[in-house]
Amino acid sequence: MERFLLGDLLVLRDLDHDAAADGEGVPSVPLMAGVPLRSLASFSLGGHTCRSGLADAPGAAVAGKQLPQPVVLEVSECPVSIWRLPEWHVGDWTVVHLVLVTRDGAEVPRAVHREVLGRLQVEHQGSVLPQAGGGSFGGGPLVQVTAELPGRPSDVEVSLQPLTRPGETWEPVRL
């Protein structure tokens, strides 16, 4: 299981996790490694079940790799912090994993989910990589976004491409 700290937020990622290992039946609050989660994403990829949970770091009392500060943007008129996690290699696939957190604790609008997914571009050695899938998971002030790439490229560059009108210039935002 991988653990990352995003400020006061803990991210837990695991493959083929057995939910029954966290207790009997279905708990009212989802758990991973005994940690109560605020949000849980679960998807299948390459024959594996991928789970990623978000928890309050102070309440979790679990060590994790501290990630650098997020990129702060206004997307669809909603201020969000966007954290980019390290690439997640799942079998013969690579998952680009982002966590969006609203600055004011408000709900992330669906328009933000769509805009981030539509603008997300992944490059490796100067070439844009085709995305085979992905999506957004969660709601409220916490949203996870994934892009699934065939193969196992490392050190990819991730950016949000601009949506521009004729005559406007705007540089991509590197994550």
PDB file of N, CA, C and O in Angstrom, residues 27-56:
ATOM      1  N   PRO A  27     -18.686  -1.429   6.221  1.00  0.00           N
ATOM      2  CA  PRO A  27     -18.752  -0.438   7.288  1.00  0.00           C
ATOM      3  C   PRO A  27     -19.500   0.811   6.827  1.00  0.00           C
ATOM      4  O   PRO A  27     -19.576   1.110   5.643  1.00  0.00           O
ATOM      5  N   SER A  28     -20.062   1.567   7.793  1.00  0.00           N
ATOM      6  CA  SER A  28     -20.775   2.794   7.441  1.00  0.00           C
ATOM      7  C   SER A  28     -19.800   3.842   6.915  1.00  0.00           C
ATOM      8  O   SER A  28     -20.167   4.682   6.111  1.00  0.00           O
ATOM      9  N   VAL A  29     -18.555   3.807   7.366  1.00  0.00           N
ATOM     10  CA  VAL A  29     -17.497   4.668   6.854  1.00  0.00           C
ATOM     11  C   VAL A  29     -16.471   3.745   6.204  1.00  0.00           C
ATOM     12  O   VAL A  29     -15.975   2.823   6.851  1.00  0.00           O
ATOM     13  N   PRO A  30     -16.162   3.954   4.908  1.00  0.00           N
ATOM     14  CA  PRO A  30     -15.194   3.060   4.273  1.00  0.00           C
ATOM     15  C   PRO A  30     -13.826   3.151   4.945  1.00  0.00           C
ATOM     16  O   PRO A  30     -13.440   4.209   5.439  1.00  0.00           O
ATOM     17  N   LEU A  31     -13.134   2.017   4.966  1.00  0.00           N
ATOM     18  CA  LEU A  31     -11.815   1.919   5.597  1.00  0.00           C
ATOM     19  C   LEU A  31     -10.794   1.390   4.603  1.00  0.00           C
ATOM     20  O   LEU A  31     -11.129   0.590   3.735  1.00  0.00           O
ATOM     21  N   MET A  32      -9.558   1.810   4.779  1.00  0.00           N
ATOM     22  CA  MET A  32      -8.406   1.190   4.108  1.00  0.00           C
ATOM     23  C   MET A  32      -7.311   1.114   5.154  1.00  0.00           C
ATOM     24  O   MET A  32      -6.997   2.125   5.789  1.00  0.00           O
ATOM     25  N   ALA A  33      -6.748  -0.068   5.340  1.00  0.00           N
ATOM     26  CA  ALA A  33      -5.702  -0.292   6.343  1.00  0.00           C
ATOM     27  C   ALA A  33      -6.149   0.219   7.716  1.00  0.00           C
ATOM     28  O   ALA A  33      -5.353   0.743   8.479  1.00  0.00           O
ATOM     29  N   GLY A  34      -7.456   0.100   8.007  1.00  0.00           N
ATOM     30  CA  GLY A  34      -8.000   0.525   9.278  1.00  0.00           C
ATOM     31  C   GLY A  34      -8.203   2.027   9.409  1.00  0.00           C
ATOM     32  O   GLY A  34      -8.601   2.502  10.462  1.00  0.00           O
ATOM     33  N   VAL A  35      -7.933   2.775   8.346  1.00  0.00           N
ATOM     34  CA  VAL A  35      -8.062   4.235   8.381  1.00  0.00           C
ATOM     35  C   VAL A  35      -9.439   4.628   7.835  1.00  0.00           C
ATOM     36  O   VAL A  35      -9.798   4.238   6.720  1.00  0.00           O
ATOM     37  N   PRO A  36     -10.222   5.409   8.598  1.00  0.00           N
ATOM     38  CA  PRO A  36     -11.518   5.874   8.089  1.00  0.00           C
ATOM     39  C   PRO A  36     -11.312   6.885   6.963  1.00  0.00           C
ATOM     40  O   PRO A  36     -10.508   7.810   7.079  1.00  0.00           O
ATOM     41  N   LEU A  37     -12.035   6.692   5.855  1.00  0.00           N
ATOM     42  CA  LEU A  37     -11.859   7.508   4.651  1.00  0.00           C
ATOM     43  C   LEU A  37     -12.942   8.569   4.521  1.00  0.00           C
ATOM     44  O   LEU A  37     -14.088   8.339   4.888  1.00  0.00           O
ATOM     45  N   ARG A  38     -12.575   9.689   3.931  1.00  0.00           N
ATOM     46  CA  ARG A  38     -13.547  10.719   3.555  1.00  0.00           C
ATOM     47  C   ARG A  38     -14.077  10.449   2.158  1.00  0.00           C
ATOM     48  O   ARG A  38     -15.165  10.872   1.801  1.00  0.00           O
ATOM     49  N   SER A  39     -13.253   9.781   1.325  1.00  0.00           N
ATOM     50  CA  SER A  39     -13.612   9.530  -0.066  1.00  0.00           C
ATOM     51  C   SER A  39     -12.870   8.280  -0.534  1.00  0.00           C
ATOM     52  O   SER A  39     -11.740   8.034  -0.114  1.00  0.00           O
ATOM     53  N   LEU A  40     -13.524   7.508  -1.411  1.00  0.00           N
ATOM     54  CA  LEU A  40     -12.920   6.290  -1.929  1.00  0.00           C
ATOM     55  C   LEU A  40     -13.186   6.192  -3.421  1.00  0.00           C
ATOM     56  O   LEU A  40     -14.318   6.357  -3.871  1.00  0.00           O
ATOM     57  N   ALA A  41     -12.129   5.929  -4.187  1.00  0.00           N
ATOM     58  CA  ALA A  41     -12.251   5.653  -5.624  1.00  0.00           C
ATOM     59  C   ALA A  41     -11.856   4.203  -5.828  1.00  0.00           C
ATOM     60  O   ALA A  41     -10.877   3.725  -5.261  1.00  0.00           O
ATOM     61  N   SER A  42     -12.625   3.506  -6.654  1.00  0.00           N
ATOM     62  CA  SER A  42     -12.326   2.111  -6.956  1.00  0.00           C
ATOM     63  C   SER A  42     -12.620   1.869  -8.422  1.00  0.00           C
ATOM     64  O   SER A  42     -13.689   2.237  -8.914  1.00  0.00           O
ATOM     65  N   PHE A  43     -11.647   1.291  -9.143  1.00  0.00           N
ATOM     66  CA  PHE A  43     -11.843   1.003 -10.563  1.00  0.00           C
ATOM     67  C   PHE A  43     -11.000  -0.207 -10.941  1.00  0.00           C
ATOM     68  O   PHE A  43     -10.068  -0.583 -10.237  1.00  0.00           O
ATOM     69  N   SER A  44     -11.364  -0.834 -12.054  1.00  0.00           N
ATOM     70  CA  SER A  44     -10.648  -2.005 -12.558  1.00  0.00           C
ATOM     71  C   SER A  44      -9.771  -1.599 -13.723  1.00  0.00           C
ATOM     72  O   SER A  44     -10.174  -0.794 -14.563  1.00  0.00           O
ATOM     73  N   LEU A  45      -8.579  -2.187 -13.773  1.00  0.00           N
ATOM     74  CA  LEU A  45      -7.641  -1.896 -14.854  1.00  0.00           C
ATOM     75  C   LEU A  45      -6.700  -3.076 -15.024  1.00  0.00           C
ATOM     76  O   LEU A  45      -6.062  -3.501 -14.060  1.00  0.00           O
ATOM     77  N   GLY A  46      -6.630  -3.612 -16.225  1.00  0.00           N
ATOM     78  CA  GLY A  46      -5.695  -4.690 -16.517  1.00  0.00           C
ATOM     79  C   GLY A  46      -5.841  -5.891 -15.607  1.00  0.00           C
ATOM     80  O   GLY A  46      -4.848  -6.504 -15.231  1.00  0.00           O
ATOM     81  N   GLY A  47      -7.079  -6.218 -15.228  1.00  0.00           N
ATOM     82  CA  GLY A  47      -7.308  -7.368 -14.367  1.00  0.00           C
ATOM     83  C   GLY A  47      -7.078  -7.097 -12.888  1.00  0.00           C
ATOM     84  O   GLY A  47      -7.121  -8.018 -12.076  1.00  0.00           O
ATOM     85  N   HIS A  48      -6.821  -5.867 -12.532  1.00  0.00           N
ATOM     86  CA  HIS A  48      -6.598  -5.495 -11.136  1.00  0.00           C
ATOM     87  C   HIS A  48      -7.719  -4.570 -10.656  1.00  0.00           C
ATOM     88  O   HIS A  48      -8.285  -3.824 -11.439  1.00  0.00           O
ATOM     89  N   THR A  49      -7.979  -4.625  -9.354  1.00  0.00           N
ATOM     90  CA  THR A  49      -8.879  -3.663  -8.732  1.00  0.00           C
ATOM     91  C   THR A  49      -8.017  -2.617  -8.049  1.00  0.00           C
ATOM     92  O   THR A  49      -7.196  -2.943  -7.188  1.00  0.00           O
ATOM     93  N   CYS A  50      -8.183  -1.367  -8.455  1.00  0.00           N
ATOM     94  CA  CYS A  50      -7.411  -0.254  -7.908  1.00  0.00           C
ATOM     95  C   CYS A  50      -8.297   0.525  -6.952  1.00  0.00           C
ATOM     96  O   CYS A  50      -9.437   0.846  -7.284  1.00  0.00           O
ATOM     97  N   ARG A  51      -7.768   0.805  -5.760  1.00  0.00           N
ATOM     98  CA  ARG A  51      -8.514   1.597  -4.777  1.00  0.00           C
ATOM     99  C   ARG A  51      -7.628   2.725  -4.287  1.00  0.00           C
ATOM    100  O   ARG A  51      -6.440   2.523  -4.028  1.00  0.00           O
ATOM    101  N   SER A  52      -8.243   3.888  -4.175  1.00  0.00           N
ATOM    102  CA  SER A  52      -7.534   5.047  -3.653  1.00  0.00           C
ATOM    103  C   SER A  52      -8.465   5.754  -2.680  1.00  0.00           C
ATOM    104  O   SER A  52      -9.573   6.137  -3.043  1.00  0.00           O
ATOM    105  N   GLY A  53      -8.012   5.914  -1.453  1.00  0.00           N
ATOM    106  CA  GLY A  53      -8.826   6.552  -0.429  1.00  0.00           C
ATOM    107  C   GLY A  53      -8.206   7.840   0.057  1.00  0.00           C
ATOM    108  O   GLY A  53      -6.976   7.976   0.095  1.00  0.00           O
ATOM    109  N   LEU A  54      -9.058   8.793   0.425  1.00  0.00           N
ATOM    110  CA  LEU A  54      -8.618  10.068   0.990  1.00  0.00           C
ATOM    111  C   LEU A  54      -9.096  10.139   2.437  1.00  0.00           C
ATOM    112  O   LEU A  54     -10.265   9.871   2.727  1.00  0.00           O
ATOM    113  N   ALA A  55      -8.177  10.490   3.334  1.00  0.00           N
ATOM    114  CA  ALA A  55      -8.494  10.574   4.761  1.00  0.00           C
ATOM    115  C   ALA A  55      -7.867  11.829   5.345  1.00  0.00           C
ATOM    116  O   ALA A  55      -6.939  12.400   4.767  1.00  0.00           O
ATOM    117  N   ASP A  56      -8.370  12.239   6.501  1.00  0.00           N
ATOM    118  CA  ASP A  56      -7.744  13.340   7.224  1.00  0.00           C
ATOM    119  C   ASP A  56      -6.435  12.835   7.802  1.00  0.00           C
ATOM    120  O   ASP A  56      -6.427  11.865   8.557  1.00  0.00           O
TER     121      ASP A  56
END
